[in-house]
Short mmCIF file of C-alpha atoms in Angstrom, two decimals:
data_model
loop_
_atom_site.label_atom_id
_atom_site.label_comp_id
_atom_site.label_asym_id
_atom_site.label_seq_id
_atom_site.Cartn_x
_atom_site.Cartn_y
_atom_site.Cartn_z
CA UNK A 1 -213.55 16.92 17.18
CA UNK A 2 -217.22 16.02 17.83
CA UNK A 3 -216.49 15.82 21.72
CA UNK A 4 -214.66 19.29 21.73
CA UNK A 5 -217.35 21.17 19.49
CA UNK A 6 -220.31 19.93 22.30
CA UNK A 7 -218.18 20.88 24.88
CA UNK A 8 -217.68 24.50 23.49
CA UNK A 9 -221.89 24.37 23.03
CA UNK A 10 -222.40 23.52 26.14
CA UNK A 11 -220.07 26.17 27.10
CA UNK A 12 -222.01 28.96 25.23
CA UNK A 13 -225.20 27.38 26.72
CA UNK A 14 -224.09 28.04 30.37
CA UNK A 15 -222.55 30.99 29.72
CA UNK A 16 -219.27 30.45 30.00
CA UNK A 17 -217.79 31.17 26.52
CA UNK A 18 -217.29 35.25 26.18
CA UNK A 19 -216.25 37.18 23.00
CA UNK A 20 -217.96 37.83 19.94
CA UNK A 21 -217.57 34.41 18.10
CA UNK A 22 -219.70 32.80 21.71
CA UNK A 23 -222.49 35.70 21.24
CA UNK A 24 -222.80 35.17 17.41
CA UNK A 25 -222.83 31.30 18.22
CA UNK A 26 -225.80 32.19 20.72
CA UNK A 27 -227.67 34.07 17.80
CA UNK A 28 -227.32 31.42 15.82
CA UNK A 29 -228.29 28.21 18.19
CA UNK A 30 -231.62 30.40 19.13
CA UNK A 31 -232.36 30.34 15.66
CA UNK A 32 -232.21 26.93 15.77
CA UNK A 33 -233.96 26.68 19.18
CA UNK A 34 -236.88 28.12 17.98
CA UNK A 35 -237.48 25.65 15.40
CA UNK A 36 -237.15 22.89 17.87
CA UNK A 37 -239.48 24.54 19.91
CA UNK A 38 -242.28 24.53 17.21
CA UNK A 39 -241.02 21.25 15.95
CA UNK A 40 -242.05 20.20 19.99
CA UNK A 41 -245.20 22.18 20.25
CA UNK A 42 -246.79 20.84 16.67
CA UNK A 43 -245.98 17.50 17.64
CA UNK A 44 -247.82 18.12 21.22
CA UNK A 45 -250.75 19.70 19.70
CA UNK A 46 -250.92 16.75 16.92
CA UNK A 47 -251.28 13.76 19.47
CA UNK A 48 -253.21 15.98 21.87
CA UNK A 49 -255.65 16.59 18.95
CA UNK A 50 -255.90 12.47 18.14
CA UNK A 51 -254.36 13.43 14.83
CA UNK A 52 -251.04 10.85 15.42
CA UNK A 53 -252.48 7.21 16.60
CA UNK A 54 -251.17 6.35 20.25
CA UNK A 55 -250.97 2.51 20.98
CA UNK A 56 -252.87 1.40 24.23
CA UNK A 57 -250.62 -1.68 25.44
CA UNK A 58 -252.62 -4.39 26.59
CA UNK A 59 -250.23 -4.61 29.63
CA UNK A 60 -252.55 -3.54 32.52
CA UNK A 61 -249.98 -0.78 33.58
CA UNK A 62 -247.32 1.49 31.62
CA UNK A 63 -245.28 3.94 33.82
CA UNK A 64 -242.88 6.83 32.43
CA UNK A 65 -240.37 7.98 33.77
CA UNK A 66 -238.83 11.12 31.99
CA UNK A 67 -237.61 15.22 32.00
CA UNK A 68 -238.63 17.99 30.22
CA UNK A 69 -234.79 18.64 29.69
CA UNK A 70 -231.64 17.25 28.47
CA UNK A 71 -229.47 14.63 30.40
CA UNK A 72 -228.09 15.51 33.65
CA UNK A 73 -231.44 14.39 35.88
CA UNK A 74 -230.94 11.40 37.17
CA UNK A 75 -233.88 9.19 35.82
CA UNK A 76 -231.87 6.03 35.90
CA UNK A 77 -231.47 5.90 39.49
CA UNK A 78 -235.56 6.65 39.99
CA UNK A 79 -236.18 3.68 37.40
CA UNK A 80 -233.99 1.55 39.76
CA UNK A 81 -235.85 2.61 42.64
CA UNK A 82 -238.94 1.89 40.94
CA UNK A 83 -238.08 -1.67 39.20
CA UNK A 84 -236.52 -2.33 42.95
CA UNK A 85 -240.02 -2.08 44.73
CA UNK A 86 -242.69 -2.96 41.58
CA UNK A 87 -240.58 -6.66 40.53
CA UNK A 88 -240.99 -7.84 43.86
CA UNK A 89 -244.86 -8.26 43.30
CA UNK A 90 -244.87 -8.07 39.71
CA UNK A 91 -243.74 -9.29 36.43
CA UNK A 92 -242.32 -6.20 35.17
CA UNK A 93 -240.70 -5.03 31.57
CA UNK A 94 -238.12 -2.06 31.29
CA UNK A 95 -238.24 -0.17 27.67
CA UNK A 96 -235.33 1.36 27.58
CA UNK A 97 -233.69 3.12 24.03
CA UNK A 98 -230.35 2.06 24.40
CA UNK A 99 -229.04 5.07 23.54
CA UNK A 100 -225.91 5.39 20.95
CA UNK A 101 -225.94 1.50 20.69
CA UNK A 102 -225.84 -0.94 17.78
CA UNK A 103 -229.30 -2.25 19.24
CA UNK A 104 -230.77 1.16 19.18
CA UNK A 105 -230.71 1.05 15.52
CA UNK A 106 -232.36 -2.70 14.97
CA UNK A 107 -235.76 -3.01 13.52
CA UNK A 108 -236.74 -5.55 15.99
CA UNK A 109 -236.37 -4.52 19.93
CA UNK A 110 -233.68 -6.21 21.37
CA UNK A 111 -234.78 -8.72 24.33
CA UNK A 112 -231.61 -7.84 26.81
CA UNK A 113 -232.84 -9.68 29.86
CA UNK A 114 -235.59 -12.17 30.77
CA UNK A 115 -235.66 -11.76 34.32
CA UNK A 116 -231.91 -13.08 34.57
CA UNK A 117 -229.63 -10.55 34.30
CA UNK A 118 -228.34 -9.20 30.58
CA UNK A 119 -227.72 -11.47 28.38
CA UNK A 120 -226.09 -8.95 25.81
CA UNK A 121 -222.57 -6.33 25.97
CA UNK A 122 -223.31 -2.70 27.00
CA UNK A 123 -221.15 -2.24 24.19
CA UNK A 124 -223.90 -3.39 21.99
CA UNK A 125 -227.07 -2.72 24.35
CA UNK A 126 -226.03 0.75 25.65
CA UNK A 127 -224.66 1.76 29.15
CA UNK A 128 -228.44 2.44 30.82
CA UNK A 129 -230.16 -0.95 29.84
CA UNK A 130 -226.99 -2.69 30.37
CA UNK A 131 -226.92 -1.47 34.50
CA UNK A 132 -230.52 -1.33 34.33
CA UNK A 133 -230.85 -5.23 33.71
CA UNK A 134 -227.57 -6.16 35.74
CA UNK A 135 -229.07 -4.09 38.71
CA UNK A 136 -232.96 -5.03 38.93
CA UNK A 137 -232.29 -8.94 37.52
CA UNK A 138 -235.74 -9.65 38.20
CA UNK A 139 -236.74 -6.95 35.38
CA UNK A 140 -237.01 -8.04 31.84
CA UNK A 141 -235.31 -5.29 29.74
CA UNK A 142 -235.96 -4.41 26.17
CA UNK A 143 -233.60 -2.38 24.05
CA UNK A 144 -234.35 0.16 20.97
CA UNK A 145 -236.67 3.44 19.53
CA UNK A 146 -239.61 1.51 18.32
CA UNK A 147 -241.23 1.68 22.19
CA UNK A 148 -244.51 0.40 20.74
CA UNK A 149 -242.85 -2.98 19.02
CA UNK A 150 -241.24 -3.37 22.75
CA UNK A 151 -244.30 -2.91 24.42
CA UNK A 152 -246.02 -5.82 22.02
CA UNK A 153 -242.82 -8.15 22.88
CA UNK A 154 -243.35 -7.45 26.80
CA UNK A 155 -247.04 -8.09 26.54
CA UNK A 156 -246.37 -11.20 24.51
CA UNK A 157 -244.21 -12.64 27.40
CA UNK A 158 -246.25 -11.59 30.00
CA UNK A 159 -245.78 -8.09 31.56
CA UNK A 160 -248.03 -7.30 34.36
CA UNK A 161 -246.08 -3.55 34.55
CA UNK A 162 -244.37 -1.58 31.74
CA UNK A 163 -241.75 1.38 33.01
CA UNK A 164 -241.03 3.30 30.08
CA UNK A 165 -236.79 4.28 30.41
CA UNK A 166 -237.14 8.28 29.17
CA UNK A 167 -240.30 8.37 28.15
CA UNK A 168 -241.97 11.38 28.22
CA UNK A 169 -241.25 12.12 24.33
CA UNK A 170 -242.00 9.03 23.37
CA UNK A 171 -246.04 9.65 23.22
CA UNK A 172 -246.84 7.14 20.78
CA UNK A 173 -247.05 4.92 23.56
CA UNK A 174 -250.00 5.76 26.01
CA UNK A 175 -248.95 5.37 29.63
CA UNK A 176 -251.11 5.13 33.13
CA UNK A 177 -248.90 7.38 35.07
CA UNK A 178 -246.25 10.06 34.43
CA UNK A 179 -243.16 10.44 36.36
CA UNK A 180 -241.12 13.80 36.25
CA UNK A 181 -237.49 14.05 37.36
CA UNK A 182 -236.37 17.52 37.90
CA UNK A 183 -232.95 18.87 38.07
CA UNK A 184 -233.53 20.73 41.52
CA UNK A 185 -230.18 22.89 40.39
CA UNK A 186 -231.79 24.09 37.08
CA UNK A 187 -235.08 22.79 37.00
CA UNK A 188 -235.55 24.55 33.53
CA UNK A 189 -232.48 23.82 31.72
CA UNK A 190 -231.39 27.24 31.65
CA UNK A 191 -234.86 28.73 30.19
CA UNK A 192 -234.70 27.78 26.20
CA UNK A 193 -235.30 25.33 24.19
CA UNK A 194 -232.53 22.59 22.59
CA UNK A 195 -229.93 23.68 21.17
CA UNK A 196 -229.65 27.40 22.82
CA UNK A 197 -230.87 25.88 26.30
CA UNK A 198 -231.45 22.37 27.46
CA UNK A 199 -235.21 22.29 27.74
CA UNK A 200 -237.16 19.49 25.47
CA UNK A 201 -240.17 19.99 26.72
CA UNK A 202 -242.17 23.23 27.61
CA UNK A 203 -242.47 23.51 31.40
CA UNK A 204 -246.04 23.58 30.52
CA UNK A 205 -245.95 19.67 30.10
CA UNK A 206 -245.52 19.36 33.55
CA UNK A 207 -249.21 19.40 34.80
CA UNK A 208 -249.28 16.01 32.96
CA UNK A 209 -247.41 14.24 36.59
CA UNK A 210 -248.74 12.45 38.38
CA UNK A 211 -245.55 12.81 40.71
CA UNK A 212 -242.70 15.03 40.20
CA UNK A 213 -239.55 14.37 41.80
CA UNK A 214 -236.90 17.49 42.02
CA UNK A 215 -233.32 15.43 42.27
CA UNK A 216 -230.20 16.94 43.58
CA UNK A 217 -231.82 18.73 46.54
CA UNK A 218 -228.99 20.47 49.37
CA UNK A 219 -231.22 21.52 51.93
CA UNK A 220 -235.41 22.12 52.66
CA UNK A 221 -234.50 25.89 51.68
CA UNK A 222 -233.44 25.39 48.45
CA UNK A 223 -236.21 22.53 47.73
CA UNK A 224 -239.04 25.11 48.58
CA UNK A 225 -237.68 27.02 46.10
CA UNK A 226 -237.92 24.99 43.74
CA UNK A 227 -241.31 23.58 44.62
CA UNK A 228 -242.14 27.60 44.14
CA UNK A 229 -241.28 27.93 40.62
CA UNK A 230 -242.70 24.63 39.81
CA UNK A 231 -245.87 25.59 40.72
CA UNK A 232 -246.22 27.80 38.26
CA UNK A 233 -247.17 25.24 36.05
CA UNK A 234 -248.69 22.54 38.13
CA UNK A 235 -250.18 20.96 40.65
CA UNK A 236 -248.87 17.46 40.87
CA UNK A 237 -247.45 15.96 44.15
CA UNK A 238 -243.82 16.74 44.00
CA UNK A 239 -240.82 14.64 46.32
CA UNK A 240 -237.10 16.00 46.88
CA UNK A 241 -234.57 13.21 46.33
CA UNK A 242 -231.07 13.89 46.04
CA UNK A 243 -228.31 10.83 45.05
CA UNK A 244 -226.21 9.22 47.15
CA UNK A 245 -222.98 6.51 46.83
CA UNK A 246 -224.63 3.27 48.03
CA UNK A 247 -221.39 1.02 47.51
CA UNK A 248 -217.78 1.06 45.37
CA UNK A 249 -216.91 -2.15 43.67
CA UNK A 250 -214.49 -3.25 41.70
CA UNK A 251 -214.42 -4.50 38.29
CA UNK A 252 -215.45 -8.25 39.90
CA UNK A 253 -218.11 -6.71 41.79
CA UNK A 254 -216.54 -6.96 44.89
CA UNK A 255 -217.26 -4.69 47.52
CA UNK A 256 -214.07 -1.65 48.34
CA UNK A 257 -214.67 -0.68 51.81
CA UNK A 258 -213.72 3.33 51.98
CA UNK A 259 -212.10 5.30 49.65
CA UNK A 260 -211.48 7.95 52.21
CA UNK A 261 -207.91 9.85 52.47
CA UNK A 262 -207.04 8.19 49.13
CA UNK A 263 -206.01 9.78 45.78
CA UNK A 264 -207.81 8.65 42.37
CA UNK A 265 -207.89 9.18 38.80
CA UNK A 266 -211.97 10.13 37.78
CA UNK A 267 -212.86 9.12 34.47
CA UNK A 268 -216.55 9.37 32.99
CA UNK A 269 -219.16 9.65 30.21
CA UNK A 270 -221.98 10.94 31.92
CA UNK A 271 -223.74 14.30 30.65
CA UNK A 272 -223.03 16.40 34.06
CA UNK A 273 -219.29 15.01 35.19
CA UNK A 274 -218.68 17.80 37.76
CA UNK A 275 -221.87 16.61 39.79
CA UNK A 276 -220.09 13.37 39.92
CA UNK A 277 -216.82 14.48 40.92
CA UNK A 278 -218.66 16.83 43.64
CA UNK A 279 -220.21 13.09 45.26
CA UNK A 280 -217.04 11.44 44.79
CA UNK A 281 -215.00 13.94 46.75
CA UNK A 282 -218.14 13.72 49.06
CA UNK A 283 -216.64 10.40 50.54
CA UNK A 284 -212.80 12.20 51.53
CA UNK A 285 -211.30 11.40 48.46
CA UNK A 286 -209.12 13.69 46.42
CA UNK A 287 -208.99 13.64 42.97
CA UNK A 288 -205.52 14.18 41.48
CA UNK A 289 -206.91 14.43 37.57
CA UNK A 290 -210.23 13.55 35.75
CA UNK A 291 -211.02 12.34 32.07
CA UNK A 292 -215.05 12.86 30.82
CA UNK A 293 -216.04 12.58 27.44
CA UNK A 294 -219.24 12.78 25.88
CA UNK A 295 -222.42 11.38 27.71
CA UNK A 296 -222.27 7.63 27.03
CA UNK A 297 -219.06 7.34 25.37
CA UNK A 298 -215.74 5.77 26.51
CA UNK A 299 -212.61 6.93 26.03
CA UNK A 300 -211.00 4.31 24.10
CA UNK A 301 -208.00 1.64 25.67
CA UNK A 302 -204.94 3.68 24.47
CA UNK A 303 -206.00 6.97 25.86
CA UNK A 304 -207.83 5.26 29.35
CA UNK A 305 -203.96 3.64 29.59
CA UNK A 306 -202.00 6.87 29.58
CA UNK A 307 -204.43 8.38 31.54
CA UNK A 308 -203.92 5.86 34.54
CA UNK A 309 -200.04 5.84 34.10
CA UNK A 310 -200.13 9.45 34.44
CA UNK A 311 -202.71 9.38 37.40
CA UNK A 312 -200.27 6.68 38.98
CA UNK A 313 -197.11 9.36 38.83
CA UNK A 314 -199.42 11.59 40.57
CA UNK A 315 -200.00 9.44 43.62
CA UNK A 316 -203.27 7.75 42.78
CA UNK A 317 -204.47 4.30 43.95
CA UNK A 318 -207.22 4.02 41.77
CA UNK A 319 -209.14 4.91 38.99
CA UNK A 320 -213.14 5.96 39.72
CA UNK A 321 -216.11 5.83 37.32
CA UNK A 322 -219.79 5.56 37.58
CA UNK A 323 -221.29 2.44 36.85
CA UNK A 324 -222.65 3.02 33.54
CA UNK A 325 -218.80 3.25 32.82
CA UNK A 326 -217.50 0.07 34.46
CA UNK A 327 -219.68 -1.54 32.08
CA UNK A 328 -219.01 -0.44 29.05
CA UNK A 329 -214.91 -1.88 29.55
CA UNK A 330 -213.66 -5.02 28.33
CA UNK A 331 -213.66 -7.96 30.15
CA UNK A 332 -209.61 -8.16 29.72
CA UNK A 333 -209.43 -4.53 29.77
CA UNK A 334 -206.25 -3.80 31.90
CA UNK A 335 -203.93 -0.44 32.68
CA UNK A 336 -201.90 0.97 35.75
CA UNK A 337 -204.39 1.17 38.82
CA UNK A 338 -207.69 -0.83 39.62
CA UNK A 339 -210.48 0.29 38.33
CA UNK A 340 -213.71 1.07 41.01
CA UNK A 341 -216.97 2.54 40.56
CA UNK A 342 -219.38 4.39 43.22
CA UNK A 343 -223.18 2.99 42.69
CA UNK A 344 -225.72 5.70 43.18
CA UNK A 345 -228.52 5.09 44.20
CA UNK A 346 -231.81 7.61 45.13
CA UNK A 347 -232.64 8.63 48.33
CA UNK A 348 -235.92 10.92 49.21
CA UNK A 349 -235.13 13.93 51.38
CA UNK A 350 -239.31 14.74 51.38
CA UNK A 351 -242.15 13.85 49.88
CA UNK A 352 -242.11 10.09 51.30
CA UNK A 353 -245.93 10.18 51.62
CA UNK A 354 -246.04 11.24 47.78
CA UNK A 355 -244.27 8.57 46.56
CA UNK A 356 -245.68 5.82 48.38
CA UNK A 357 -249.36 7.02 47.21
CA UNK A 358 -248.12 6.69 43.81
CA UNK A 359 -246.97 3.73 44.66
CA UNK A 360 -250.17 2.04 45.88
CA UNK A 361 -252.21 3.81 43.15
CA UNK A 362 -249.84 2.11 40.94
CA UNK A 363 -250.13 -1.65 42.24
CA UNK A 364 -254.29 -1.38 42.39
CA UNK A 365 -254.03 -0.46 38.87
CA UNK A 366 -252.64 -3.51 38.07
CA UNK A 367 -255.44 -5.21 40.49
CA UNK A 368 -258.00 -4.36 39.36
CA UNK A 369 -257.33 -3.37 35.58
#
């Protein structure tokens, strides 16, 4: 019930949904969107005032990585390009909320990995630290909301560099530098606030960056563009990047060599699933069905079961997921067809020079602080 009354938001949010009862829902979620929006700006104007208390972390350098809108971005795959280039001249700590996760809710921060892979389920860590410790091992990883209690923990076992998982609402945490990820295909999450639109953050908050990265870019045309209305509201070095299917492995981790030609079953939990299906039929493959659910939620054994014997009648060879999925399945979990999953990883289209300046400014910090 839950899943099918976001999907019907989301439907009224994009447009989609016609007929009275979608215009009336409109009305009322800009109701609602206005609070949120004062609820945002207050809260802005209260730390930017020094009236809430923000916790300097004695770690010599705290990054953020973050949006100004809801889901969709891609900041994992920029933390993983970060963590993949910082841990291999630094001890460096990962905050990251864990989402929708039993560990999300604990009073003390949950230490997922000390430089050695997880140590915990995704089931009880969340999907994004779970992939985020499996895929930078060298990263330490701590899981839940209290960001502050994490930073302490990561200071306490020494953290040279803090990069703060969805950060940018999290200010009671200072940070050094502020990274942006933009959704180059709606950079402004359709132009209201939560819950009419997807924006969390006024575009205004985007002169804090230090680097802005606009993610899912086609072509230099459509980047421009972009970089256009952008500047609007500031001036901060911005890179194109678009994603891109690094590998498919199985369940073992072992490496499938083409998918091309082949029929599959898509299942996900990912907050934009047609994005996904777009780079997975990117590689030749057709899709003969697909299965998403909400963003970080799995559908459950039973229904994942029928879903692959009914993909299997159809032709298919396989079942495809992201990686956040594949993790969040049992260990014994079993149905009709092998289960794969495409790793994504981030590649920059422009705005190489940007990035490695931030980069370098980044790694003197921790020099010299």
């Amino acid at each position: 019930m839950k899943q099918r009354w976001e999907k019907y938001i989301l439907g009224v949010i994009d447009g989609k949904k016609r007929g009275l009862f979608p215009r009336l829902t409109a009305g009322g979620l800009m109701l609602l969107s206005y609070g949120f929006r004062t609820g945002v700006h207050c809260r802005n104007w209260a730390h930017d005032q020094g009236l809430v208390a923000c916790y300097h972390s004695p770690v010599p350098v705290v990054v953020s990585v973050g949006n100004i809108v809801a889901g969709g971005t891609g900041k994992t795959p920029v933390t993983l390009k970060l963590a993949e280039e910082l841990s291999k001249d630094f001890k460096l700590a990962i905050l990251s909320r864990g989402y929708r996760s039993p560990a999300e809710k604990r009073e003390t921060p949950l230490v997922l990995s000390r430089g050695k892979g997880p140590e915990y389920t995704a089931s009880y860590c969340g999907d994004e630290p779970y992939l985020l410790a499996s895929r930078a091992p060298d990263a330490s990883v701590y899981v839940g909301r209290n960001r502050v209690k994490a930073s302490v923990l990561a200071a306490q076992q020494g953290a040279e560099i803090i990069l703060l998982d969805d950060g940018m609402q999290h200010r009671r945490l200072a940070r050094d530098f502020e990274i942006i990820v933009v959704d180059g295909l709606d950079p402004f999450g359709k132009g209201y606030f939560l819950p009419r639109g997807l924006l969390r953050e006024s575009p205004k908050a985007l002169k804090k960056a230090d680097l802005i990265i606009v993610n899912h870019v086609g072509d230099e045309k459509q980047f421009e563009a972009v970089v256009g209305e952008l500047r609007r509201f500031t001036k901060a070095p911005i890179a194109g990047a678009t994603p891109r299917i690094s590998s498919i492995e199985n369940a073992a981790g072992e490496k499938v060599s083409s998918l091309s030609g082949v029929k599959v079953g898509l299942f996900c939990g990912i907050a934009n699933p047609k994005r996904f299906r777009s780079l997975v039929e990117e590689q030749g493959v057709t899709v003969v069905s697909e299965l998403c659910t909400s963003d970080h939620i799995l559908p459950t054994d039973k229904t994942l079961r029928k879903f692959a014997e009914r993909c299997q009648q159809m032709g298919a060879e396989y079942l495809v997921c992201t990686e956040k999925d594949l993790v969040k399945l049992k260990d014994d979990f079993e149905c009709a067809l092998p289960i794969v999953s495409v790793n994504i990883r981030l590649k920059l289209l422009s705005g190489s020079s940007e990035w490695e300046s931030l980069m370098e400014k980044i790694k003197e910090r921790v020099i010299t602080k």
